[in-house]
Amino acid sequence: ETGVTQSPTHLIKTRGQQVTLRCSSQSGHNTVSWYQQALGQGPQFIFQYYREEENGRGNFPPRFSGLQFPNYSSELNVNALELDDSALYLCASSGGGRTDTQYFGPGTRLTVL
Amino acid sequence: DQQVKQNSPSLSVQEGRISILNCDHTNSMFDYFLWYKKYPAEGPTFLISISSIKDKNEDGRFTVFLNKSAKHLSLHIVPSQPGDSAVYFCAASGYQGGSEKLVFGKGTKLTVNP
């Protein structure tokens, strides 16, 4: 059983650019959630995808968008990058049930200069 | 507005002693609570959870206590081991706006000294 993987590991962008982060779910999981973890903070919920549909969104602007593919892998896209977008971006997959554990990937460290 | 609060940024204990990590929340809609452990350069790892209909859940050395009326939960680790040194996040879950999401605290860095 493969775990949750994310790519790339690290990324450096400049303000105003666009970025795409990728996540492969754990085998058998149909739900993916994305989180932003700023330095010294806990993970903050961005949005969740269930069977290719957005299924809940946190307090993030529309320039944060996502996709989930038929194999349940997922992308997080961020447009018009701002300095405050510098953070660790985590994805977590789960089976979708109410109490199903969310399994996290190692994250992508994004630095915006 | 921090809905899940971990007021102790760090905690240091001796190996073999008890570690107690605390968490408070402010939202009555939360009905499921979880603890995650995070090592550097890794994603958070699920430790233990508790539903709001229970006041205690135990798994080996880890026990979570929930005081529903006080909106307070705590994680007890007995006995503490050096390998337990990590950042511990408390998270709360509840349906909001028709969907469910996890809300995390800022974390407590636990150091277990040999």
Coordinates of C-alpha atoms in Angstrom, one line a residue:
Chain A
E1 CA 0.0 0.0 0.0
T2 CA 1.6 3.3 -1.1
G3 CA 1.3 6.4 1.0
V4 CA 0.5 9.9 0.1
T5 CA 3.2 11.5 -2.1
Q6 CA 3.6 15.2 -3.1
S7 CA 5.7 16.9 -5.7
P8 CA 7.8 18.9 -5.9
T9 CA 9.5 18.9 -2.5
H10 CA 10.6 22.5 -2.7
L11 CA 9.7 25.3 -5.0
I12 CA 10.8 28.9 -5.3
K13 CA 8.7 31.4 -7.3
T14 CA 8.5 35.1 -7.6
R15 CA 5.5 37.3 -6.8
G16 CA 2.8 37.3 -9.4
Q17 CA 3.7 33.9 -10.8
Q18 CA 1.5 30.9 -10.9
V19 CA 2.3 27.5 -9.3
T20 CA 0.9 23.9 -9.5
L21 CA 1.5 21.4 -6.7
R22 CA 0.7 17.8 -7.1
C23 CA -0.5 15.0 -4.8
S24 CA -1.0 11.3 -5.2
S25 CA -3.5 9.8 -2.8
Q26 CA -3.1 6.7 -0.8
S27 CA -4.4 3.6 -2.6
G28 CA -8.1 3.2 -2.2
H29 CA -8.8 6.8 -1.0
N30 CA -11.3 8.9 -2.9
T31 CA -11.0 12.2 -0.9
V32 CA -8.2 14.7 -0.9
S33 CA -7.8 17.7 1.3
W34 CA -5.3 20.5 0.9
Y35 CA -3.8 22.5 3.8
Q36 CA -1.5 25.5 4.1
Q37 CA 0.9 25.6 7.0
A38 CA 2.6 28.9 7.6
L39 CA 5.7 29.0 9.8
G40 CA 4.8 28.6 13.5
Q41 CA 1.1 27.8 12.6
G42 CA -1.0 24.7 12.4
P43 CA -2.2 23.5 9.0
Q44 CA -5.1 25.6 7.7
F45 CA -7.8 24.0 5.5
I46 CA -7.9 25.2 1.9
F47 CA -10.4 22.9 0.2
Q48 CA -11.4 19.2 -0.1
Y49 CA -12.2 17.1 -3.2
Y50 CA -14.4 14.1 -3.2
R51 CA -14.7 12.0 -6.4
E52 CA -13.5 14.9 -8.6
E53 CA -15.9 17.5 -7.1
E54 CA -15.0 20.3 -4.6
N55 CA -16.5 19.3 -1.3
G56 CA -15.8 22.2 1.1
R57 CA -13.6 25.2 1.1
G58 CA -11.8 27.2 3.8
N59 CA -11.2 30.9 3.9
F60 CA -8.9 31.2 0.9
P61 CA -9.4 33.5 -2.2
P62 CA -10.4 32.2 -5.6
R63 CA -6.8 32.4 -6.9
F64 CA -6.4 29.1 -4.9
S65 CA -8.0 26.4 -7.1
G66 CA -7.8 22.7 -7.4
L67 CA -8.5 19.6 -9.4
Q68 CA -9.0 15.9 -8.6
F69 CA -8.5 13.4 -11.4
P70 CA -10.3 10.0 -12.0
N71 CA -7.4 8.2 -10.3
Y72 CA -8.0 10.5 -7.3
S73 CA -4.7 12.3 -7.6
S74 CA -5.0 16.0 -7.1
E75 CA -3.5 19.4 -8.0
L76 CA -3.4 22.7 -6.1
N77 CA -3.0 25.8 -8.3
V78 CA -2.2 29.2 -7.0
N79 CA -2.3 32.2 -9.3
A80 CA -0.9 35.7 -8.8
L81 CA 1.5 34.5 -6.0
E82 CA 1.9 36.8 -3.0
L83 CA 4.8 36.8 -0.5
D84 CA 2.3 35.5 2.2
D85 CA 1.7 32.4 0.1
S86 CA 5.1 31.2 1.3
A87 CA 4.3 28.1 3.3
L88 CA 4.3 24.3 3.5
Y89 CA 1.4 22.9 1.5
L90 CA 0.1 19.6 2.7
C91 CA -2.3 17.2 1.1
A92 CA -4.1 14.5 2.9
S93 CA -6.2 11.6 1.5
S94 CA -8.9 9.6 3.2
G95 CA -11.6 7.1 2.4
G96 CA -14.2 9.9 2.8
G97 CA -16.1 8.5 5.8
R98 CA -16.9 10.9 8.7
T99 CA -14.3 9.4 11.0
D100 CA -11.8 8.2 8.4
T101 CA -8.3 9.1 9.2
Q102 CA -6.7 11.7 6.9
Y103 CA -3.2 10.5 5.9
F104 CA -0.8 13.4 5.1
G105 CA 1.9 13.6 2.5
P106 CA 5.3 15.2 3.4
G107 CA 4.3 18.5 1.9
T108 CA 5.7 21.0 -0.7
R109 CA 7.7 23.9 0.7
L110 CA 6.8 27.0 -1.4
T111 CA 8.9 30.1 -1.2
V112 CA 7.7 33.3 -2.9
L113 CA 10.3 36.0 -3.4
Chain B
D1 CA -10.2 33.9 15.2
Q2 CA -8.4 30.8 16.5
Q3 CA -11.1 28.2 17.1
V4 CA -8.7 25.5 18.3
K5 CA -6.1 26.7 20.8
Q6 CA -2.9 25.1 22.1
N7 CA -1.6 27.6 24.5
S8 CA 1.7 25.9 25.3
P9 CA 4.1 26.3 22.4
S10 CA 6.5 23.9 24.0
L11 CA 6.8 21.2 26.7
S12 CA 9.8 19.4 28.1
V13 CA 9.6 16.2 30.1
Q14 CA 12.0 13.5 31.3
E15 CA 11.9 10.1 29.8
G16 CA 9.6 7.7 31.6
R17 CA 7.4 10.6 33.0
I18 CA 4.0 11.6 31.8
S19 CA 3.5 14.2 29.1
I20 CA 0.2 16.2 29.1
L21 CA -0.6 18.3 26.1
N22 CA -3.7 20.5 26.3
C23 CA -6.1 21.9 23.8
D24 CA -9.2 24.1 23.9
H25 CA -11.8 24.9 21.3
T26 CA -14.5 27.6 21.0
N27 CA -16.9 26.1 18.5
S28 CA -19.8 23.9 19.8
M29 CA -20.2 22.5 16.3
F30 CA -17.1 20.5 16.7
D31 CA -17.9 16.9 17.5
Y32 CA -14.8 14.9 16.7
F33 CA -11.3 15.6 17.9
L34 CA -7.9 14.3 16.8
W35 CA -4.3 14.5 17.7
Y36 CA -1.5 14.4 15.1
K37 CA 2.2 14.2 15.6
K38 CA 4.7 15.8 13.2
Y39 CA 8.4 15.2 12.8
P40 CA 10.5 17.7 10.8
A41 CA 10.3 17.2 7.0
E42 CA 7.4 14.9 7.3
G43 CA 3.6 15.3 7.1
P44 CA 1.5 15.1 10.3
T45 CA 0.8 11.5 11.4
F46 CA -2.5 10.5 13.0
L47 CA -2.2 9.5 16.7
I48 CA -5.6 9.1 18.3
S49 CA -9.1 10.5 18.1
I50 CA -12.2 10.9 20.2
S51 CA -15.9 11.5 19.5
S52 CA -17.8 14.0 21.5
I53 CA -20.0 11.3 22.9
K54 CA -17.0 9.9 24.8
D55 CA -14.8 11.3 27.5
K56 CA -11.8 9.1 27.1
N57 CA -10.1 7.0 24.5
E58 CA -7.0 5.0 25.0
D59 CA -4.4 3.5 22.6
G60 CA -1.4 2.0 24.2
R61 CA 0.7 4.8 25.8
F62 CA -1.6 7.5 24.4
T63 CA -4.9 8.6 26.1
V64 CA -7.1 11.4 25.0
F65 CA -9.5 13.0 27.5
L66 CA -12.4 15.2 26.5
N67 CA -14.3 17.6 28.8
K68 CA -17.2 18.5 26.5
S69 CA -18.7 21.2 28.7
A70 CA -15.4 22.9 29.1
K71 CA -14.5 22.5 25.5
H72 CA -11.2 21.1 26.6
L73 CA -9.2 18.0 25.6
S74 CA -5.8 16.7 26.6
L75 CA -3.4 14.1 25.4
H76 CA -1.5 12.0 27.9
I77 CA 1.6 10.0 27.0
V78 CA 2.7 7.5 29.6
P79 CA 5.6 6.7 29.8
S80 CA 7.2 9.3 27.6
Q81 CA 10.0 8.2 25.3
P82 CA 12.7 10.2 23.5
G83 CA 11.1 9.1 20.2
D84 CA 8.0 11.0 21.2
S85 CA 9.8 14.3 20.7
A86 CA 7.8 16.0 17.9
V87 CA 5.3 18.7 17.4
Y88 CA 1.8 17.7 18.4
F89 CA -1.3 19.2 16.8
C90 CA -4.8 19.1 18.1
A91 CA -7.5 19.2 15.5
A92 CA -11.3 19.5 15.6
S93 CA -13.8 18.4 13.1
G94 CA -17.4 19.4 12.5
Y95 CA -19.9 20.0 9.7
Q96 CA -19.8 23.6 8.6
G97 CA -21.6 25.0 5.6
G98 CA -22.6 21.4 4.5
S99 CA -19.1 20.0 4.5
E100 CA -16.6 18.8 7.0
K101 CA -13.2 20.2 7.6
L102 CA -10.4 19.8 10.1
V103 CA -9.4 22.9 12.2
F104 CA -5.9 22.6 13.7
G105 CA -4.3 24.3 16.6
K106 CA -0.8 25.9 16.3
G107 CA 0.9 22.9 17.8
T108 CA 3.0 22.1 20.9
K109 CA 6.6 21.0 20.6
L110 CA 7.3 18.2 22.9
T111 CA 10.8 17.4 23.9
V112 CA 11.5 14.2 25.9
N113 CA 14.9 14.2 27.5
P114 CA 16.7 10.9 28.1

